[in-house]
Amino acid sequence: MKQLLVASIFLVSMVSQLEAQVVGGTAVYEFLTLPASPRLSALGGSMPSVRDGDQMLSISNRALLNPLAHQQIDLNHSFHLLDGQFGYAGYARH
């Protein structure tokens, strides 16, 4: 009985130690969810359903590609916190 008590205390202490070693966020590669379009960034990542010539909106919703975006080239470069940078280049042919 004493061995069972010692073993259970040992296991409980190990589990609490394992949880204490978790450092960082809850997911890996969260930077991939950053919006590439400046318009989407300004709207807080919410996807507007507008029908205009903005080809960069089609990153989130392919149904927004239309003849207005025919042969359009988009380039974007963003600076993020702590010296992080990312860019996007896109071409639309309808």
CSV table of N, CA, C and O in Angstrom, one decimal:
chain,number,residue,atom,x,y,z
A,1,MET,N,0.8,-1.2,0.0
A,1,MET,CA,0.0,0.0,0.0
A,1,MET,C,0.9,1.3,0.0
A,1,MET,O,0.5,2.2,-0.7
A,2,LYS,N,2.0,1.2,0.8
A,2,LYS,CA,2.9,2.3,0.8
A,2,LYS,C,3.5,2.6,-0.5
A,2,LYS,O,3.7,3.7,-0.9
A,3,GLN,N,3.9,1.5,-1.2
A,3,GLN,CA,4.5,1.6,-2.6
A,3,GLN,C,3.5,2.3,-3.5
A,3,GLN,O,3.9,3.1,-4.4
A,4,LEU,N,2.2,1.9,-3.4
A,4,LEU,CA,1.2,2.5,-4.3
A,4,LEU,C,1.1,4.0,-4.0
A,4,LEU,O,1.0,4.8,-5.0
A,5,LEU,N,1.1,4.4,-2.8
A,5,LEU,CA,1.1,5.8,-2.4
A,5,LEU,C,2.3,6.6,-3.0
A,5,LEU,O,2.2,7.7,-3.5
A,6,VAL,N,3.5,6.0,-2.8
A,6,VAL,CA,4.7,6.7,-3.3
A,6,VAL,C,4.7,6.8,-4.8
A,6,VAL,O,5.0,7.8,-5.4
A,7,ALA,N,4.2,5.7,-5.5
A,7,ALA,CA,4.1,5.7,-6.9
A,7,ALA,C,3.1,6.8,-7.4
A,7,ALA,O,3.4,7.5,-8.4
A,8,SER,N,2.0,6.9,-6.8
A,8,SER,CA,1.0,7.9,-7.2
A,8,SER,C,1.5,9.3,-7.0
A,8,SER,O,1.3,10.2,-7.8
A,9,ILE,N,2.2,9.5,-5.9
A,9,ILE,CA,2.7,10.9,-5.6
A,9,ILE,C,3.8,11.2,-6.7
A,9,ILE,O,3.9,12.3,-7.2
A,10,PHE,N,4.6,10.2,-7.0
A,10,PHE,CA,5.6,10.4,-8.0
A,10,PHE,C,5.0,10.7,-9.4
A,10,PHE,O,5.5,11.7,-10.1
A,11,LEU,N,4.0,10.0,-9.8
A,11,LEU,CA,3.3,10.3,-11.1
A,11,LEU,C,2.7,11.6,-11.1
A,11,LEU,O,2.7,12.4,-12.1
A,12,VAL,N,2.0,12.0,-10.0
A,12,VAL,CA,1.4,13.3,-10.0
A,12,VAL,C,2.4,14.5,-10.1
A,12,VAL,O,2.2,15.5,-10.8
A,13,SER,N,3.5,14.3,-9.4
A,13,SER,CA,4.6,15.3,-9.5
A,13,SER,C,5.2,15.4,-10.9
A,13,SER,O,5.6,16.4,-11.3
A,14,MET,N,5.3,14.3,-11.5
A,14,MET,CA,5.8,14.2,-12.9
A,14,MET,C,4.9,14.9,-13.9
A,14,MET,O,5.3,15.7,-14.8
A,15,VAL,N,3.6,14.7,-13.7
A,15,VAL,CA,2.6,15.3,-14.6
A,15,VAL,C,2.6,16.9,-14.4
A,15,VAL,O,2.6,17.6,-15.4
A,16,SER,N,2.7,17.3,-13.2
A,16,SER,CA,2.7,18.8,-13.0
A,16,SER,C,4.0,19.4,-13.5
A,16,SER,O,4.0,20.5,-14.0
A,17,GLN,N,5.1,18.6,-13.5
A,17,GLN,CA,6.4,19.1,-14.0
A,17,GLN,C,6.3,19.2,-15.5
A,17,GLN,O,6.9,20.1,-16.1
A,18,LEU,N,5.7,18.2,-16.2
A,18,LEU,CA,5.5,18.2,-17.6
A,18,LEU,C,4.7,19.4,-18.1
A,18,LEU,O,5.0,20.0,-19.1
A,19,GLU,N,3.7,19.8,-17.4
A,19,GLU,CA,2.9,20.9,-17.8
A,19,GLU,C,3.6,22.2,-17.6
A,19,GLU,O,3.4,23.2,-18.3
A,20,ALA,N,4.5,22.3,-16.6
A,20,ALA,CA,5.2,23.5,-16.3
A,20,ALA,C,6.3,23.7,-17.4
A,20,ALA,O,6.8,24.9,-17.5
A,21,GLN,N,6.6,22.8,-18.2
A,21,GLN,CA,7.7,22.9,-19.2
A,21,GLN,C,7.1,23.5,-20.5
A,21,GLN,O,7.9,23.8,-21.4
A,22,VAL,N,5.8,23.7,-20.6
A,22,VAL,CA,5.2,24.2,-21.8
A,22,VAL,C,5.5,25.7,-21.9
A,22,VAL,O,5.1,26.5,-21.0
A,23,VAL,N,6.2,26.2,-22.9
A,23,VAL,CA,6.5,27.6,-23.1
A,23,VAL,C,6.1,28.0,-24.5
A,23,VAL,O,6.4,27.3,-25.5
A,24,GLY,N,5.5,29.1,-24.7
A,24,GLY,CA,5.1,29.6,-26.0
A,24,GLY,C,3.7,29.6,-26.3
A,24,GLY,O,2.8,29.6,-25.3
A,25,GLY,N,3.3,29.6,-27.5
A,25,GLY,CA,1.9,29.7,-27.9
A,25,GLY,C,1.2,28.4,-27.9
A,25,GLY,O,1.7,27.4,-27.5
A,26,THR,N,0.0,28.4,-28.4
A,26,THR,CA,-0.8,27.2,-28.4
A,26,THR,C,-0.7,26.5,-29.8
A,26,THR,O,-1.2,25.4,-29.9
A,27,ALA,N,-0.1,27.1,-30.8
A,27,ALA,CA,-0.1,26.4,-32.1
A,27,ALA,C,1.3,26.8,-32.7
A,27,ALA,O,1.9,27.8,-32.4
A,28,VAL,N,1.6,26.0,-33.7
A,28,VAL,CA,2.8,26.2,-34.5
A,28,VAL,C,2.5,26.9,-35.8
A,28,VAL,O,1.4,26.7,-36.3
A,29,TYR,N,3.4,27.7,-36.3
A,29,TYR,CA,3.2,28.4,-37.5
A,29,TYR,C,2.0,29.3,-37.6
A,29,TYR,O,1.3,29.4,-38.6
A,30,GLU,N,1.8,30.1,-36.5
A,30,GLU,CA,0.6,31.0,-36.5
A,30,GLU,C,0.9,32.2,-37.4
A,30,GLU,O,-0.1,32.9,-37.8
A,31,PHE,N,2.1,32.4,-37.8
A,31,PHE,CA,2.4,33.5,-38.6
A,31,PHE,C,1.8,33.3,-40.0
A,31,PHE,O,1.7,34.3,-40.8
A,32,LEU,N,1.5,32.1,-40.4
A,32,LEU,CA,0.9,31.8,-41.7
A,32,LEU,C,-0.5,32.3,-41.8
A,32,LEU,O,-1.0,32.4,-42.9
A,33,THR,N,-1.1,32.7,-40.7
A,33,THR,CA,-2.5,33.2,-40.7
A,33,THR,C,-2.6,34.7,-40.9
A,33,THR,O,-3.7,35.2,-40.9
A,34,LEU,N,-1.4,35.3,-40.9
A,34,LEU,CA,-1.4,36.8,-41.1
A,34,LEU,C,-2.0,37.1,-42.5
A,34,LEU,O,-1.6,36.5,-43.5
A,35,PRO,N,-2.8,38.1,-42.6
A,35,PRO,CA,-3.4,38.5,-43.9
A,35,PRO,C,-2.3,39.1,-44.8
A,35,PRO,O,-1.6,40.0,-44.3
A,36,ALA,N,-2.3,38.7,-46.0
A,36,ALA,CA,-1.3,39.2,-47.0
A,36,ALA,C,-1.8,40.5,-47.6
A,36,ALA,O,-1.0,41.3,-48.1
A,37,SER,N,-3.1,40.8,-47.6
A,37,SER,CA,-3.6,42.0,-48.2
A,37,SER,C,-3.7,43.1,-47.2
A,37,SER,O,-4.1,42.9,-46.0
A,38,PRO,N,-3.3,44.3,-47.6
A,38,PRO,CA,-3.4,45.5,-46.6
A,38,PRO,C,-4.8,45.8,-46.3
A,38,PRO,O,-5.2,46.2,-45.2
A,39,ARG,N,-5.7,45.5,-47.3
A,39,ARG,CA,-7.1,45.7,-47.0
A,39,ARG,C,-7.7,44.8,-45.9
A,39,ARG,O,-8.4,45.2,-45.1
A,40,LEU,N,-7.3,43.5,-46.0
A,40,LEU,CA,-7.7,42.6,-45.0
A,40,LEU,C,-7.1,42.9,-43.6
A,40,LEU,O,-7.7,42.7,-42.6
A,41,SER,N,-5.8,43.4,-43.6
A,41,SER,CA,-5.2,43.8,-42.4
A,41,SER,C,-5.9,44.9,-41.7
A,41,SER,O,-6.1,45.0,-40.5
A,42,ALA,N,-6.3,45.9,-42.5
A,42,ALA,CA,-7.1,47.1,-42.0
A,42,ALA,C,-8.4,46.7,-41.4
A,42,ALA,O,-8.9,47.3,-40.5
A,43,LEU,N,-9.0,45.6,-42.0
A,43,LEU,CA,-10.3,45.2,-41.5
A,43,LEU,C,-10.2,44.2,-40.4
A,43,LEU,O,-11.2,43.6,-40.0
A,44,GLY,N,-9.0,43.9,-39.9
A,44,GLY,CA,-8.8,43.0,-38.8
A,44,GLY,C,-8.9,41.5,-39.2
A,44,GLY,O,-9.2,40.7,-38.4
A,45,GLY,N,-8.7,41.2,-40.5
A,45,GLY,CA,-8.7,39.9,-40.9
A,45,GLY,C,-10.1,39.4,-41.4
A,45,GLY,O,-10.3,38.3,-41.8
A,46,SER,N,-11.1,40.3,-41.3
A,46,SER,CA,-12.5,39.9,-41.7
A,46,SER,C,-12.5,40.0,-43.2
A,46,SER,O,-12.0,41.0,-43.8
A,47,MET,N,-13.2,39.0,-43.8
A,47,MET,CA,-13.2,38.9,-45.3
A,47,MET,C,-14.4,39.7,-45.8
A,47,MET,O,-15.5,39.2,-45.6
A,48,PRO,N,-14.2,40.8,-46.5
A,48,PRO,CA,-15.4,41.5,-47.1
A,48,PRO,C,-15.8,40.8,-48.4
A,48,PRO,O,-14.9,40.3,-49.1
A,49,SER,N,-17.1,40.8,-48.7
A,49,SER,CA,-17.5,40.2,-49.9
A,49,SER,C,-17.8,41.4,-50.9
A,49,SER,O,-19.0,41.7,-51.1
A,50,VAL,N,-16.8,41.9,-51.4
A,50,VAL,CA,-17.0,43.0,-52.4
A,50,VAL,C,-16.5,42.5,-53.8
A,50,VAL,O,-15.7,41.6,-53.9
A,51,ARG,N,-17.1,43.1,-54.8
A,51,ARG,CA,-16.7,42.7,-56.1
A,51,ARG,C,-16.1,43.9,-56.8
A,51,ARG,O,-16.7,44.7,-57.4
A,52,ASP,N,-14.8,44.0,-56.7
A,52,ASP,CA,-14.0,45.0,-57.4
A,52,ASP,C,-12.7,44.4,-57.9
A,52,ASP,O,-12.6,43.2,-58.0
A,53,GLY,N,-11.8,45.2,-58.3
A,53,GLY,CA,-10.6,44.7,-59.0
A,53,GLY,C,-9.5,44.3,-58.1
A,53,GLY,O,-8.3,44.2,-58.5
A,54,ASP,N,-9.7,44.2,-56.8
A,54,ASP,CA,-8.7,43.9,-55.8
A,54,ASP,C,-8.4,42.4,-55.9
A,54,ASP,O,-9.1,41.6,-55.3
A,55,GLN,N,-7.3,42.1,-56.5
A,55,GLN,CA,-6.9,40.7,-56.7
A,55,GLN,C,-6.4,40.0,-55.4
A,55,GLN,O,-6.5,38.8,-55.2
A,56,MET,N,-5.9,40.8,-54.5
A,56,MET,CA,-5.4,40.3,-53.2
A,56,MET,C,-6.5,39.7,-52.3
A,56,MET,O,-6.2,38.9,-51.4
A,57,LEU,N,-7.7,40.1,-52.5
A,57,LEU,CA,-8.8,39.6,-51.7
A,57,LEU,C,-9.1,38.1,-52.1
A,57,LEU,O,-9.6,37.4,-51.3
A,58,SER,N,-8.6,37.7,-53.3
A,58,SER,CA,-8.9,36.3,-53.7
A,58,SER,C,-8.0,35.3,-53.0
A,58,SER,O,-8.1,34.1,-53.1
A,59,ILE,N,-7.0,35.8,-52.2
A,59,ILE,CA,-6.2,34.9,-51.3
A,59,ILE,C,-7.1,34.2,-50.4
A,59,ILE,O,-7.0,33.0,-50.1
A,60,SER,N,-8.1,34.9,-49.8
A,60,SER,CA,-9.0,34.3,-48.8
A,60,SER,C,-10.2,33.6,-49.4
A,60,SER,O,-10.7,32.7,-48.8
A,61,ASN,N,-10.6,34.2,-50.5
A,61,ASN,CA,-11.8,33.6,-51.2
A,61,ASN,C,-11.7,33.6,-52.7
A,61,ASN,O,-11.7,34.7,-53.3
A,62,ARG,N,-11.4,32.5,-53.3
A,62,ARG,CA,-11.2,32.4,-54.7
A,62,ARG,C,-12.4,32.8,-55.5
A,62,ARG,O,-12.3,33.1,-56.7
A,63,ALA,N,-13.6,32.8,-55.0
A,63,ALA,CA,-14.8,33.2,-55.7
A,63,ALA,C,-14.8,34.7,-56.0
A,63,ALA,O,-15.5,35.2,-56.9
A,64,LEU,N,-13.9,35.5,-55.4
A,64,LEU,CA,-13.8,36.9,-55.7
A,64,LEU,C,-13.0,37.3,-56.9
A,64,LEU,O,-12.9,38.4,-57.3
A,65,LEU,N,-12.4,36.3,-57.6
A,65,LEU,CA,-11.7,36.5,-58.8
A,65,LEU,C,-12.7,36.8,-59.9
A,65,LEU,O,-13.7,36.1,-60.0
A,66,ASN,N,-12.5,37.9,-60.6
A,66,ASN,CA,-13.5,38.3,-61.6
A,66,ASN,C,-12.8,39.0,-62.8
A,66,ASN,O,-11.5,39.2,-62.7
A,67,PRO,N,-13.4,39.3,-63.9
A,67,PRO,CA,-12.7,39.9,-65.0
A,67,PRO,C,-12.1,41.3,-64.7
A,67,PRO,O,-11.2,41.7,-65.4
A,68,LEU,N,-12.5,41.9,-63.7
A,68,LEU,CA,-11.8,43.2,-63.3
A,68,LEU,C,-10.4,43.0,-62.9
A,68,LEU,O,-9.5,43.9,-63.0
A,69,ALA,N,-10.0,41.8,-62.4
A,69,ALA,CA,-8.7,41.5,-62.0
A,69,ALA,C,-7.8,40.9,-63.0
A,69,ALA,O,-6.8,40.3,-62.7
A,70,HIS,N,-8.3,40.9,-64.3
A,70,HIS,CA,-7.5,40.2,-65.4
A,70,HIS,C,-6.2,40.9,-65.6
A,70,HIS,O,-6.0,42.1,-65.7
A,71,GLN,N,-5.1,40.0,-65.6
A,71,GLN,CA,-3.7,40.4,-65.8
A,71,GLN,C,-3.3,41.5,-64.8
A,71,GLN,O,-2.6,42.4,-65.2
A,72,GLN,N,-3.6,41.3,-63.5
A,72,GLN,CA,-3.2,42.2,-62.5
A,72,GLN,C,-2.1,41.6,-61.7
A,72,GLN,O,-2.2,40.5,-61.3
A,73,ILE,N,-1.1,42.4,-61.4
A,73,ILE,CA,0.0,42.0,-60.5
A,73,ILE,C,-0.1,42.8,-59.2
A,73,ILE,O,-0.3,44.0,-59.2
A,74,ASP,N,0.1,42.0,-58.1
A,74,ASP,CA,0.1,42.7,-56.8
A,74,ASP,C,1.3,42.3,-56.1
A,74,ASP,O,1.7,41.1,-56.0
A,75,LEU,N,2.0,43.3,-55.4
A,75,LEU,CA,3.1,43.1,-54.6
A,75,LEU,C,2.9,43.7,-53.2
A,75,LEU,O,2.3,44.8,-53.2
A,76,ASN,N,3.2,43.0,-52.2
A,76,ASN,CA,3.0,43.5,-50.8
A,76,ASN,C,4.2,43.0,-50.0
A,76,ASN,O,4.7,41.9,-50.0
A,77,HIS,N,4.6,43.9,-49.1
A,77,HIS,CA,5.7,43.6,-48.1
A,77,HIS,C,5.3,44.2,-46.8
A,77,HIS,O,4.9,45.4,-46.7
A,78,SER,N,5.3,43.4,-45.8
A,78,SER,CA,4.8,43.9,-44.4
A,78,SER,C,5.9,43.7,-43.4
A,78,SER,O,6.6,42.7,-43.4
A,79,PHE,N,6.0,44.6,-42.5
A,79,PHE,CA,6.9,44.5,-41.4
A,79,PHE,C,6.0,44.2,-40.1
A,79,PHE,O,5.0,44.8,-39.9
A,80,HIS,N,6.5,43.1,-39.4
A,80,HIS,CA,5.7,42.7,-38.2
A,80,HIS,C,6.6,42.9,-37.0
A,80,HIS,O,7.7,43.4,-37.1
A,81,LEU,N,6.0,42.6,-35.9
A,81,LEU,CA,6.7,42.9,-34.6
A,81,LEU,C,8.0,42.1,-34.5
A,81,LEU,O,8.1,41.0,-35.1
A,82,LEU,N,8.9,42.6,-33.7
A,82,LEU,CA,10.2,42.0,-33.4
A,82,LEU,C,11.0,41.6,-34.7
A,82,LEU,O,11.5,40.5,-34.8
A,83,ASP,N,11.0,42.5,-35.6
A,83,ASP,CA,11.8,42.4,-36.8
A,83,ASP,C,11.4,41.3,-37.8
A,83,ASP,O,12.1,40.8,-38.6
A,84,GLY,N,10.1,40.9,-37.7
A,84,GLY,CA,9.6,39.9,-38.6
A,84,GLY,C,9.1,40.6,-39.9
A,84,GLY,O,8.5,41.7,-39.9
A,85,GLN,N,9.3,40.0,-41.0
A,85,GLN,CA,8.9,40.6,-42.3
A,85,GLN,C,8.3,39.4,-43.2
A,85,GLN,O,8.7,38.3,-43.1
A,86,PHE,N,7.3,39.8,-44.0
A,86,PHE,CA,6.8,38.8,-44.9
A,86,PHE,C,6.3,39.6,-46.2
A,86,PHE,O,6.0,40.7,-46.1
A,87,GLY,N,6.3,38.9,-47.3
A,87,GLY,CA,5.9,39.5,-48.5
A,87,GLY,C,5.0,38.6,-49.3
A,87,GLY,O,4.9,37.4,-49.0
A,88,TYR,N,4.4,39.2,-50.3
A,88,TYR,CA,3.5,38.4,-51.1
A,88,TYR,C,3.5,39.0,-52.5
A,88,TYR,O,3.6,40.2,-52.7
A,89,ALA,N,3.5,38.1,-53.5
A,89,ALA,CA,3.4,38.5,-54.9
A,89,ALA,C,2.4,37.7,-55.6
A,89,ALA,O,2.3,36.5,-55.4
A,90,GLY,N,1.5,38.3,-56.3
A,90,GLY,CA,0.4,37.6,-56.9
A,90,GLY,C,0.1,38.1,-58.3
A,90,GLY,O,0.4,39.3,-58.7
A,91,TYR,N,-0.4,37.2,-59.2
A,91,TYR,CA,-0.8,37.6,-60.5
A,91,TYR,C,-2.1,36.9,-60.8
A,91,TYR,O,-2.4,35.7,-60.5
A,92,ALA,N,-3.0,37.6,-61.4
A,92,ALA,CA,-4.4,37.1,-61.7
A,92,ALA,C,-4.6,37.1,-63.2
A,92,ALA,O,-4.3,38.1,-63.9
A,93,ARG,N,-5.1,36.0,-63.7
A,93,ARG,CA,-5.5,35.9,-65.1
A,93,ARG,C,-6.9,35.3,-65.1
A,93,ARG,O,-7.0,34.1,-64.7
A,94,HIS,N,-7.8,36.0,-65.6
A,94,HIS,CA,-9.2,35.5,-65.6
A,94,HIS,C,-9.5,35.0,-66.9
A,94,HIS,O,-9.2,35.5,-67.9
